Amino acid sequence: MFVVNVHQAKTELSRLLARVESGEEVVIARRGEPVVRLVACKPRVQRLPDVLRGKVKIPDSFFDPLPEDELKAWEGR
């Protein structure tokens, strides 16, 4: 864990971000008291297009019009 004061954090933000990206934890302190902890964000999971292709079958009836009573329920009538 690396501790810096607010002034140092403002002047060296790019360097602090590089340390965080390399896996280090940075704490920003005000008057010697820890206030904020900088940690790397979890990387987003990459979505894979067509990952379910051929595994899911949507029946043709899915696209049929809804019955009138169900349609009214969806529309709040």
Coordinates of N, CA and C in Angstrom, one line a residue:
M1 N 0.9 -1.2 0.0 CA 0.0 0.0 0.0 C 0.9 1.2 0.0
F2 N 0.6 2.2 -0.8 CA 1.3 3.4 -1.0 C 0.4 4.6 -0.5
V3 N 0.9 5.4 0.4 CA 0.1 6.5 0.9 C 0.6 7.8 0.4
V4 N -0.2 8.7 -0.1 CA 0.1 10.0 -0.5 C -0.8 11.0 0.1
N5 N -0.4 12.3 0.2 CA -1.3 13.4 0.6 C -2.0 13.9 -0.6
V6 N -3.0 14.7 -0.4 CA -3.9 15.2 -1.4 C -3.1 16.0 -2.4
H7 N -2.2 16.9 -2.0 CA -1.5 17.7 -2.9 C -0.6 16.8 -3.8
Q8 N 0.1 15.9 -3.3 CA 0.9 15.0 -4.1 C 0.0 14.2 -5.1
A9 N -1.2 13.8 -4.6 CA -2.1 13.0 -5.5 C -2.5 13.9 -6.7
K10 N -2.8 15.2 -6.4 CA -3.2 16.0 -7.5 C -2.1 16.3 -8.5
T11 N -0.9 16.4 -8.0 CA 0.3 16.7 -8.9 C 0.8 15.5 -9.6
E12 N 0.6 14.3 -9.1 CA 1.1 13.0 -9.6 C 0.1 12.0 -10.0
L13 N -1.1 12.5 -10.4 CA -2.2 11.6 -10.7 C -1.8 10.5 -11.7
S14 N -1.2 10.9 -12.8 CA -0.9 9.9 -13.8 C 0.0 8.8 -13.3
R15 N 1.0 9.2 -12.5 CA 2.0 8.2 -11.9 C 1.2 7.3 -11.0
L16 N 0.3 7.9 -10.2 CA -0.5 7.0 -9.2 C -1.3 6.1 -10.0
L17 N -2.0 6.5 -11.1 CA -2.8 5.6 -11.9 C -2.0 4.5 -12.4
A18 N -0.8 4.8 -12.9 CA 0.1 3.7 -13.4 C 0.4 2.7 -12.3
R19 N 0.7 3.1 -11.1 CA 0.9 2.2 -10.0 C -0.3 1.3 -9.7
V20 N -1.5 1.9 -9.7 CA -2.7 1.2 -9.5 C -2.9 0.2 -10.6
E21 N -2.7 0.6 -11.8 CA -2.8 -0.4 -13.0 C -1.9 -1.5 -12.9
S22 N -0.7 -1.3 -12.2 CA 0.2 -2.4 -12.1 C -0.1 -3.3 -10.9
G23 N -1.2 -3.0 -10.2 CA -1.7 -3.9 -9.1 C -1.5 -3.3 -7.7
E24 N -0.9 -2.2 -7.6 CA -0.6 -1.6 -6.3 C -1.9 -0.8 -5.8
E25 N -2.0 -0.7 -4.5 CA -3.1 0.0 -3.9 C -2.5 1.3 -3.4
V26 N -3.2 2.4 -3.7 CA -2.8 3.8 -3.3 C -3.9 4.4 -2.4
V27 N -3.4 4.9 -1.3 CA -4.3 5.6 -0.4 C -4.0 7.1 -0.4
I28 N -5.0 7.9 -0.5 CA -4.9 9.3 -0.4 C -5.3 9.8 0.9
A29 N -4.4 10.6 1.6 CA -4.7 11.0 3.0 C -4.8 12.5 3.0
R30 N -5.6 13.0 4.0 CA -5.7 14.4 4.2 C -5.3 14.6 5.7
R31 N -4.3 15.4 5.9 CA -3.7 15.7 7.2 C -3.3 14.4 7.9
G32 N -2.8 13.4 7.1 CA -2.3 12.2 7.7 C -3.4 11.1 7.9
E33 N -4.7 11.5 7.7 CA -5.8 10.5 7.8 C -6.2 10.0 6.5
P34 N -6.2 8.6 6.3 CA -6.6 8.1 5.0 C -8.1 8.5 4.7
V35 N -8.3 8.9 3.4 CA -9.6 9.3 3.0 C -10.1 8.5 1.8
V36 N -9.2 8.1 0.9 CA -9.7 7.4 -0.3 C -8.6 6.3 -0.6
R37 N -9.1 5.2 -1.1 CA -8.3 4.2 -1.6 C -8.5 4.0 -3.1
L38 N -7.4 4.1 -3.8 CA -7.5 3.8 -5.3 C -7.1 2.4 -5.6
V39 N -8.0 1.7 -6.2 CA -7.7 0.3 -6.7 C -8.2 0.2 -8.1
A40 N -7.6 -0.8 -8.8 CA -8.0 -1.0 -10.2 C -9.4 -1.5 -10.3
C41 N -10.1 -1.1 -11.4 CA -11.4 -1.6 -11.7 C -11.2 -3.0 -12.3
K42 N -12.2 -3.9 -12.0 CA -12.2 -5.2 -12.7 C -12.4 -5.0 -14.2
P43 N -11.7 -5.7 -15.0 CA -11.9 -5.5 -16.4 C -13.3 -6.0 -16.8
R44 N -13.9 -5.4 -17.8 CA -15.2 -5.8 -18.3 C -15.1 -7.1 -19.0
V45 N -16.1 -7.9 -18.8 CA -16.1 -9.2 -19.5 C -16.5 -9.0 -20.9
Q46 N -15.7 -9.5 -21.8 CA -16.0 -9.3 -23.2 C -17.1 -10.2 -23.6
R47 N -18.1 -9.6 -24.3 CA -19.2 -10.4 -24.8 C -18.9 -11.1 -26.1
L48 N -19.4 -12.3 -26.2 CA -19.1 -13.1 -27.4 C -20.4 -13.2 -28.2
P49 N -20.4 -12.5 -29.4 CA -21.6 -12.6 -30.2 C -21.8 -14.1 -30.7
D50 N -23.1 -14.4 -30.8 CA -23.5 -15.7 -31.3 C -23.0 -16.9 -30.4
V51 N -22.8 -16.6 -29.1 CA -22.3 -17.7 -28.3 C -23.4 -18.8 -28.1
L52 N -24.7 -18.4 -28.2 CA -25.8 -19.3 -28.0 C -26.4 -19.8 -29.4
R53 N -25.7 -19.4 -30.5 CA -26.3 -19.8 -31.8 C -26.4 -21.3 -31.9
G54 N -27.5 -21.8 -32.3 CA -27.8 -23.2 -32.4 C -28.1 -23.9 -31.1
K55 N -28.1 -23.2 -30.0 CA -28.4 -23.8 -28.7 C -29.8 -23.4 -28.2
V56 N -30.3 -22.3 -28.7 CA -31.6 -21.8 -28.3 C -32.5 -21.8 -29.5
K57 N -33.7 -22.4 -29.4 CA -34.7 -22.4 -30.5 C -35.9 -21.6 -30.0
I58 N -36.2 -20.5 -30.8 CA -37.4 -19.7 -30.5 C -38.5 -20.2 -31.5
P59 N -39.6 -20.7 -30.9 CA -40.7 -21.2 -31.8 C -41.3 -20.1 -32.6
D60 N -41.8 -20.4 -33.8 CA -42.5 -19.4 -34.6 C -43.7 -18.7 -33.9
S61 N -44.3 -19.5 -33.0 CA -45.5 -18.9 -32.2 C -45.1 -17.8 -31.3
F62 N -43.8 -17.6 -31.1 CA -43.3 -16.5 -30.2 C -43.7 -15.1 -30.9
F63 N -43.8 -15.1 -32.2 CA -44.1 -13.9 -32.9 C -45.6 -13.7 -33.2
D64 N -46.4 -14.6 -32.7 CA -47.9 -14.5 -32.9 C -48.4 -13.3 -32.1
P65 N -49.4 -12.7 -32.5 CA -50.0 -11.6 -31.7 C -50.5 -12.1 -30.3
L66 N -50.4 -11.3 -29.3 CA -50.9 -11.7 -28.0 C -52.4 -11.8 -28.0
P67 N -53.0 -12.7 -27.1 CA -54.4 -12.7 -26.9 C -54.8 -11.3 -26.4
E68 N -56.1 -10.9 -26.7 CA -56.5 -9.6 -26.3 C -56.4 -9.3 -24.8
D69 N -56.8 -10.3 -23.9 CA -56.7 -10.1 -22.5 C -55.3 -9.9 -22.0
E70 N -54.3 -10.6 -22.6 CA -52.9 -10.5 -22.2 C -52.4 -9.1 -22.7
L71 N -52.8 -8.7 -23.9 CA -52.3 -7.5 -24.4 C -52.8 -6.3 -23.5
K72 N -54.1 -6.4 -23.1 CA -54.6 -5.4 -22.2 C -53.8 -5.3 -20.9
A73 N -53.4 -6.5 -20.4 CA -52.6 -6.5 -19.1 C -51.3 -5.8 -19.3
W74 N -50.6 -6.1 -20.4 CA -49.3 -5.5 -20.7 C -49.5 -4.0 -20.9
E75 N -50.6 -3.5 -21.4 CA -50.8 -2.1 -21.6 C -51.4 -1.4 -20.4
G76 N -51.7 -2.2 -19.3 CA -52.3 -1.6 -18.1 C -53.7 -1.2 -18.2
R77 N -54.4 -1.9 -19.1 CA -55.9 -1.6 -19.3 C -56.7 -2.6 -18.5

